[in-house]
Amino acid sequence: MNDTVPFMSLLGTALTRGRQQALQRPDLVPQVRQAVQDRLRTLARPLARPDVQDLLQAQKAFLLSNDPQGFDESLGIAQGYGLEHDDLLTYLHGNIVADLDAMPPPPTAQADGCTAWAQALGNSGESAGARVAKNRDYRGEHGRLQLVFLHHDPAWGARSLLCLGSLGSPGAFSSGMNTDGLAVVDTQISTRDHGPGWLRYFLMTALLRECRDVPEALELIQAVRHAGGGSLVLGDRQGRVAAVELGHHHPPAVTRSDRWVAHTNHYLDAAHTPGFLSRADDLDHSSPGRLKHVESALDAQAQALTLAQAQALMALHDPQGGSVCRHAHAGQAGTLSCAVYDTAQLQLQVSHGPPCEGRWSTYGLSQANGQPP
C-alpha cells in the first residue's frame, strides 16, 4: 500500500473509534481544535439566533434517538480532542447553520463544493461493479487533516468501512465503501429546506454500516426524515448506480440508471429547485459547467471509462470556466483530493492533493477480513 495519503485503522465500538483519532495522531490535535474553533467563529452571527440553537438541540436529540452509534462516535471524537460535544455537533452542522443565515458569504469565504458521479462498469451481474468518483472541494485547512480511515466494529461481523474523511469528523465524512461493495459519496447543495432529521454525514456512515447494496440504501434513505441539503451518489458491486437529492419537507429525489449518474452543487429535481440557496461563490458559479463536462464524458462512449480516463476527467481544467479540478483562489475552497471507488475490486484510488498533480495511492478492502492490502 502506498502511504502518500495518511491512513488510520480504527477498531472497536463507535465511542472507542471516535477517541482513537486523537490518540493515533496527537501531533494534529491542535490543528483539529483550531479547525473547529475557526468554523464556529465564522458562524457567530447565525449561532446567536434562538431558532438556530433550537434546531441544533433538536438535531442532537434526533441523533441520539435515531443513530446512537453516530452519537457515540461524535462523542468519542469530542472527548479525544478535548472539545465540547455541542461544539463538535455545531461544527458538523456548519453548512446548515450557514444556510439558515441566508446571507451571501463574504468574497473570501470558503464554501464547500464537490463533483461526483457513478458509472456501471459492465452488464448486470455479480461481479459487474461500478466506479464511484468524487472530487472533494473543501476548506483548505482540511488538506492536512485528510486521511483514509478503515473502520471496523466487531458488532458488524465481517463488514468494514473504508472512508476518505477528516480528523475530527465521523465515519464517511466525505465518501466511503463497505466490504459488500456499496460506495457512497456526497456533494454540498445549499437549501432553505432544513429541519430536524438525518444529517447526511451521519447518514452516509449509517448506509455503509447497515446496507449491502444500492436498493437497500435507497430503501433506508426513503424511509427516514432528513435535515436537508446536498446530494448522494451511490454504486454497488452489482453495477447499480443512483443519485439522491436531499431536502427536509420534500421527499428525497431519486435517480436510478443502468449507465451513470452525476451531481455537482445545484439541485436538478423540480421539487427541490425552488429551495436552492445560491451562495454566490465560485463553486456555485462553476457547478453547471462541471456537471456538463462530467455528463459529456460519461455519455460520450458506449463503454465505461477506464480508471485512467476517470482520473483524467477529474483532473480537467477548463480555461473558459467549469474546471472539474478546482484550485483555490482568493480564499475559496479548492479540490483537496479525488476518490475513485471500484465496487467490484473493492479498491479505492485517492489523489493526495488535486488530481491534476497525479499523486495517486491505492487502498483496498479484503472481503475476508476488512484489512487493506
Coordinates of C-alpha atoms in Angstrom, one line a residue:
M1 CA 0.0 0.0 0.0
N2 CA 1.3 3.5 -0.9
D3 CA 1.5 5.7 2.2
T4 CA 1.3 9.0 0.3
V5 CA -2.2 9.6 1.8
P6 CA -2.2 9.2 5.6
F7 CA -4.0 6.1 6.7
M8 CA -5.7 5.3 10.1
S9 CA -7.2 2.0 11.2
L10 CA -10.0 2.4 13.8
L11 CA -11.1 -0.7 15.7
G12 CA -13.8 -1.1 18.3
T13 CA -17.1 0.4 19.4
A14 CA -18.2 3.8 18.0
L15 CA -17.1 5.6 21.2
T16 CA -13.7 3.9 21.1
R17 CA -13.2 4.6 17.4
G18 CA -14.0 8.3 18.0
R19 CA -11.5 8.6 20.8
Q20 CA -8.8 6.8 18.7
Q21 CA -8.5 9.6 16.2
A22 CA -6.7 11.9 18.6
L23 CA -4.8 9.1 20.3
Q24 CA -3.3 7.9 17.0
R25 CA -2.4 11.4 15.7
P26 CA -1.6 13.6 18.7
D27 CA 0.5 15.8 16.5
L28 CA -2.6 17.0 14.7
V29 CA -4.8 17.6 17.8
P30 CA -4.1 21.4 17.8
Q31 CA -5.0 21.7 14.1
V32 CA -8.3 19.8 14.6
R33 CA -9.2 22.0 17.6
Q34 CA -8.3 25.1 15.5
A35 CA -10.4 24.0 12.5
V36 CA -13.5 23.6 14.8
Q37 CA -12.9 26.9 16.6
D38 CA -12.3 28.8 13.3
R39 CA -15.5 27.3 11.8
L40 CA -17.6 28.3 14.8
R41 CA -16.2 31.8 14.6
T42 CA -17.4 32.2 11.0
L43 CA -20.9 31.1 12.1
A44 CA -21.2 33.5 15.1
R45 CA -24.0 35.6 13.6
P46 CA -26.5 32.8 12.9
L47 CA -25.4 30.9 16.1
A48 CA -26.7 33.9 18.1
R49 CA -30.2 33.2 16.9
P50 CA -32.6 31.3 19.2
D51 CA -34.2 29.4 16.3
V52 CA -30.8 28.1 15.1
Q53 CA -29.9 26.9 18.6
D54 CA -33.3 25.2 18.9
L55 CA -32.6 23.3 15.7
L56 CA -29.2 22.3 16.8
Q57 CA -30.6 20.9 20.1
A58 CA -33.3 19.1 18.1
Q59 CA -30.6 17.6 15.9
K60 CA -28.7 16.4 18.9
A61 CA -31.8 14.7 20.3
F62 CA -32.6 13.2 16.9
L63 CA -29.1 11.8 16.6
L64 CA -29.3 10.2 20.0
S65 CA -32.7 8.6 19.2
N66 CA -32.1 7.5 15.6
D67 CA -28.3 6.9 15.3
P68 CA -26.8 6.0 18.7
Q69 CA -23.6 4.8 17.0
G70 CA -23.2 8.1 15.3
F71 CA -23.9 9.9 18.5
D72 CA -21.3 7.8 20.4
E73 CA -18.7 8.2 17.7
S74 CA -19.1 12.0 17.7
L75 CA -18.9 12.0 21.5
G76 CA -15.7 10.0 21.4
I77 CA -14.2 12.4 18.9
A78 CA -15.1 15.4 21.1
Q79 CA -13.7 13.7 24.2
G80 CA -10.5 12.8 22.3
Y81 CA -9.9 16.3 21.2
G82 CA -11.0 18.0 24.4
L83 CA -14.0 19.7 22.7
E84 CA -17.5 20.2 24.0
H85 CA -19.8 17.7 22.3
D86 CA -22.2 20.5 21.4
D87 CA -19.4 22.5 19.7
L88 CA -18.4 19.5 17.6
L89 CA -22.0 18.8 16.5
T90 CA -22.4 22.5 15.6
Y91 CA -19.3 22.3 13.6
L92 CA -20.6 19.2 11.7
H93 CA -23.8 21.2 11.0
G94 CA -21.9 24.2 9.8
N95 CA -23.4 24.2 6.3
I96 CA -26.9 24.0 7.6
V97 CA -26.2 26.9 10.1
A98 CA -24.8 28.9 7.2
D99 CA -27.9 28.2 5.1
L100 CA -30.1 29.3 7.9
D101 CA -28.3 32.6 7.9
A102 CA -29.5 33.1 4.3
M103 CA -26.9 35.8 3.7
P104 CA -24.3 35.8 0.9
P105 CA -20.9 35.0 2.3
P106 CA -18.0 37.5 2.1
P107 CA -15.9 37.2 -1.1
T108 CA -13.1 35.3 0.8
A109 CA -15.5 32.7 2.3
Q110 CA -14.5 29.1 1.8
A111 CA -17.5 27.3 0.5
D112 CA -17.9 23.5 0.1
G113 CA -18.4 22.1 -3.3
C114 CA -17.5 18.7 -4.9
T115 CA -18.1 16.9 -8.2
A116 CA -19.4 13.3 -8.0
W117 CA -20.5 10.6 -10.4
A118 CA -21.1 6.8 -10.6
Q119 CA -20.9 4.6 -13.6
A120 CA -21.8 1.0 -14.2
L121 CA -18.7 -0.9 -15.3
G122 CA -20.4 -3.7 -17.3
N123 CA -23.5 -5.8 -17.8
S124 CA -25.6 -6.5 -14.7
G125 CA -24.1 -9.4 -12.8
E126 CA -22.5 -10.4 -9.5
S127 CA -19.1 -9.0 -10.5
A128 CA -20.1 -6.2 -12.8
G129 CA -19.4 -3.4 -10.3
A130 CA -19.5 0.3 -10.6
R131 CA -16.9 3.2 -10.4
V132 CA -17.9 5.9 -8.0
A133 CA -15.8 9.1 -8.1
K134 CA -15.7 12.4 -6.2
N135 CA -13.5 15.5 -6.3
R136 CA -13.5 16.8 -2.7
D137 CA -13.8 20.6 -2.9
Y138 CA -13.4 21.8 0.7
R139 CA -11.9 24.3 3.0
G140 CA -8.1 24.3 2.8
E141 CA -7.4 23.5 6.4
H142 CA -8.7 20.0 5.8
G143 CA -5.9 19.2 3.5
R144 CA -3.6 18.4 6.4
L145 CA -6.4 16.7 8.3
Q146 CA -7.5 14.5 5.5
L147 CA -7.0 10.7 6.0
V148 CA -8.1 7.4 4.7
F149 CA -9.8 5.6 7.5
L150 CA -10.6 1.9 8.0
H151 CA -13.5 1.4 10.4
H152 CA -14.3 -1.9 12.0
D153 CA -16.7 -2.7 14.9
P154 CA -16.8 -6.3 16.0
A155 CA -20.5 -6.0 16.2
W156 CA -20.7 -5.5 12.4
G157 CA -19.4 -9.1 11.8
A158 CA -17.3 -9.3 8.6
R159 CA -18.3 -5.8 7.4
S160 CA -15.7 -3.0 7.4
L161 CA -15.8 0.6 6.0
L162 CA -13.0 2.3 4.0
C163 CA -13.6 6.1 4.1
L164 CA -11.9 9.3 3.0
G165 CA -12.6 12.0 5.5
S166 CA -11.1 14.3 8.1
L167 CA -9.7 14.0 11.6
G168 CA -12.3 15.5 13.9
S169 CA -15.2 14.2 11.9
P170 CA -17.1 10.9 12.0
G171 CA -17.2 7.9 9.6
A172 CA -17.8 8.6 5.9
F173 CA -17.5 12.4 6.3
S174 CA -16.7 12.7 2.5
S175 CA -17.0 9.3 1.0
G176 CA -16.8 5.6 1.7
M177 CA -17.2 2.0 0.7
N178 CA -18.0 -1.2 2.6
T179 CA -16.9 -4.8 2.2
D180 CA -20.2 -5.6 0.5
G181 CA -19.2 -3.3 -2.4
L182 CA -21.6 -0.4 -1.6
A183 CA -19.9 3.0 -2.2
V184 CA -21.4 6.4 -1.4
V185 CA -20.1 10.0 -2.0
D186 CA -21.8 13.3 -1.5
T187 CA -21.9 16.9 -2.7
Q188 CA -22.9 20.1 -0.9
I189 CA -26.1 21.9 -2.1
S190 CA -27.3 24.8 0.0
T191 CA -31.1 25.0 0.6
R192 CA -33.7 26.8 2.6
D193 CA -35.4 23.4 3.2
H194 CA -34.0 22.4 6.6
G195 CA -35.4 20.8 9.7
P196 CA -34.8 18.0 12.2
G197 CA -33.6 14.8 10.5
W198 CA -30.6 12.8 9.4
L199 CA -27.5 15.0 8.7
R200 CA -26.0 13.4 5.6
Y201 CA -22.5 12.8 7.2
F202 CA -24.1 10.5 9.7
L203 CA -26.5 9.1 7.1
M204 CA -23.6 8.1 4.8
T205 CA -21.9 6.2 7.6
A206 CA -25.2 4.5 8.5
L207 CA -25.8 3.4 4.9
L208 CA -22.4 1.8 4.8
R209 CA -22.8 0.2 8.2
E210 CA -26.4 -1.1 7.6
C211 CA -26.8 -1.7 3.8
R212 CA -25.4 -4.3 1.4
D213 CA -26.3 -2.6 -1.9
V214 CA -28.0 0.4 -3.6
P215 CA -31.6 -0.9 -3.3
E216 CA -31.2 -1.4 0.5
A217 CA -29.6 2.1 0.7
L218 CA -32.4 3.7 -1.2
E219 CA -35.0 2.0 1.0
L220 CA -33.4 3.4 4.1
I221 CA -33.0 6.9 2.6
Q222 CA -36.6 7.0 1.5
A223 CA -37.9 5.7 4.9
V224 CA -36.4 8.5 7.1
R225 CA -36.6 12.2 7.6
H226 CA -33.6 14.3 6.5
A227 CA -32.1 17.5 7.8
G228 CA -31.9 18.7 4.2
G229 CA -29.2 19.8 1.8
G230 CA -26.8 18.1 -0.5
S231 CA -26.9 15.1 -2.7
L232 CA -25.6 11.5 -2.5
V233 CA -24.2 9.4 -5.4
L234 CA -24.1 5.6 -4.9
G235 CA -22.9 2.5 -6.6
D236 CA -22.7 -1.2 -5.7
R237 CA -21.0 -4.5 -6.5
Q238 CA -23.8 -5.5 -8.9
G239 CA -23.2 -2.4 -11.0
R240 CA -26.3 -0.5 -9.9
V241 CA -25.9 3.3 -9.6
A242 CA -28.2 6.0 -8.2
A243 CA -28.2 9.7 -7.1
V244 CA -30.4 11.3 -4.4
E245 CA -31.1 14.9 -3.7
L246 CA -32.0 15.7 -0.1
G247 CA -34.4 18.1 1.5
H248 CA -36.4 18.2 4.7
H249 CA -40.0 18.9 3.8
H250 CA -39.7 17.3 0.3
P251 CA -39.0 13.6 0.0
P252 CA -35.7 12.5 -1.4
A253 CA -35.5 12.8 -5.2
V254 CA -34.0 9.5 -6.5
T255 CA -32.5 9.0 -9.9
R256 CA -31.7 5.4 -10.9
S257 CA -29.7 4.4 -14.0
D258 CA -28.2 1.4 -15.7
R259 CA -25.4 3.6 -17.0
W260 CA -24.4 6.6 -15.0
V261 CA -25.5 9.4 -12.6
A262 CA -23.7 12.6 -11.8
H263 CA -24.1 15.6 -9.4
T264 CA -22.3 18.9 -8.6
N265 CA -23.6 21.7 -6.4
H266 CA -27.1 22.6 -7.5
Y267 CA -30.5 20.8 -7.5
L268 CA -31.8 19.1 -10.6
D269 CA -35.2 17.9 -9.3
A270 CA -38.1 20.3 -9.8
A271 CA -39.4 19.8 -6.2
H272 CA -36.1 20.8 -4.7
T273 CA -35.0 23.6 -7.1
P274 CA -37.2 26.3 -5.5
G275 CA -35.4 25.9 -2.2
F276 CA -31.9 26.1 -3.7
L277 CA -29.9 28.8 -1.9
S278 CA -27.1 30.1 -4.1
R279 CA -24.1 31.1 -2.1
A280 CA -22.9 33.4 -4.9
D281 CA -19.4 32.0 -4.9
D282 CA -17.0 30.4 -7.4
L283 CA -18.1 26.8 -6.7
D284 CA -21.8 27.7 -7.2
H285 CA -21.0 29.6 -10.5
S286 CA -19.0 26.6 -11.8
S287 CA -21.4 23.9 -10.8
P288 CA -23.4 23.8 -14.2
G289 CA -20.2 23.8 -16.2
R290 CA -18.6 21.0 -14.1
L291 CA -21.7 18.9 -14.4
K292 CA -21.8 19.4 -18.2
H293 CA -18.2 18.2 -18.5
V294 CA -18.8 15.1 -16.5
E295 CA -22.1 14.2 -18.2
S296 CA -20.5 14.7 -21.7
A297 CA -17.6 12.4 -20.7
L298 CA -19.8 9.7 -19.3
D299 CA -22.2 9.8 -22.2
A300 CA -19.6 10.0 -25.0
Q301 CA -18.9 6.3 -25.4
A302 CA -20.7 3.0 -25.0
Q303 CA -18.1 1.5 -22.7
A304 CA -17.4 2.7 -19.2
L305 CA -14.5 5.0 -18.6
T306 CA -11.2 3.3 -17.7
L307 CA -9.5 4.2 -14.5
A308 CA -7.1 6.4 -16.4
Q309 CA -9.9 8.1 -18.2
A310 CA -11.8 8.7 -14.9
Q311 CA -8.7 10.2 -13.3
A312 CA -8.2 12.5 -16.4
L313 CA -11.8 13.6 -16.2
M314 CA -11.4 14.6 -12.6
A315 CA -8.2 16.4 -13.3
L316 CA -9.8 18.5 -16.1
H317 CA -9.0 22.2 -16.2
D318 CA -11.2 24.5 -18.5
P319 CA -9.9 28.0 -19.1
Q320 CA -13.4 29.0 -20.1
G321 CA -14.7 28.1 -16.6
G322 CA -16.3 24.9 -15.2
S323 CA -13.0 23.2 -14.3
V324 CA -13.7 19.9 -12.6
C325 CA -10.4 20.2 -10.8
R326 CA -10.6 23.3 -8.7
H327 CA -7.6 25.3 -7.4
A328 CA -8.2 27.6 -4.5
H329 CA -8.1 31.3 -5.4
A330 CA -8.6 34.3 -3.0
G331 CA -9.6 32.1 -0.1
Q332 CA -12.1 29.9 -2.0
A333 CA -12.2 26.2 -1.4
G334 CA -10.3 24.0 -3.7
T335 CA -10.0 20.4 -4.7
L336 CA -8.2 18.7 -1.8
S337 CA -8.4 15.2 -3.3
C338 CA -10.1 12.8 -5.7
A339 CA -11.6 9.5 -4.5
V340 CA -12.3 6.8 -7.1
Y341 CA -14.0 3.6 -5.8
D342 CA -14.2 0.3 -7.7
T343 CA -17.0 -1.6 -6.1
A344 CA -16.2 -4.9 -7.8
Q345 CA -12.5 -4.9 -6.9
L346 CA -13.1 -3.2 -3.5
Q347 CA -10.4 -0.7 -4.3
L348 CA -10.0 3.0 -3.6
Q349 CA -7.8 5.2 -5.6
V350 CA -7.0 8.6 -3.9
S351 CA -5.2 11.6 -5.1
H352 CA -3.4 13.4 -2.3
G353 CA -4.0 16.9 -3.4
P354 CA -5.6 17.9 -6.7
P355 CA -6.0 15.0 -9.2
C356 CA -4.1 17.0 -11.8
E357 CA -0.9 16.6 -9.8
G358 CA -1.1 12.8 -10.3
R359 CA -0.2 11.8 -6.8
W360 CA -2.4 8.7 -6.5
S361 CA -2.5 6.0 -3.8
T362 CA -4.3 2.7 -3.8
Y363 CA -6.2 1.2 -0.9
G364 CA -8.3 -2.0 -0.8
L365 CA -10.7 -3.9 1.3
S366 CA -10.4 -7.7 1.7
Q367 CA -13.9 -9.2 1.9
A368 CA -12.4 -11.8 4.3
N369 CA -11.1 -9.6 7.0
G370 CA -11.6 -5.9 6.0
Q371 CA -7.8 -5.2 6.1
P372 CA -6.2 -3.0 3.4
P373 CA -3.5 -4.9 1.4

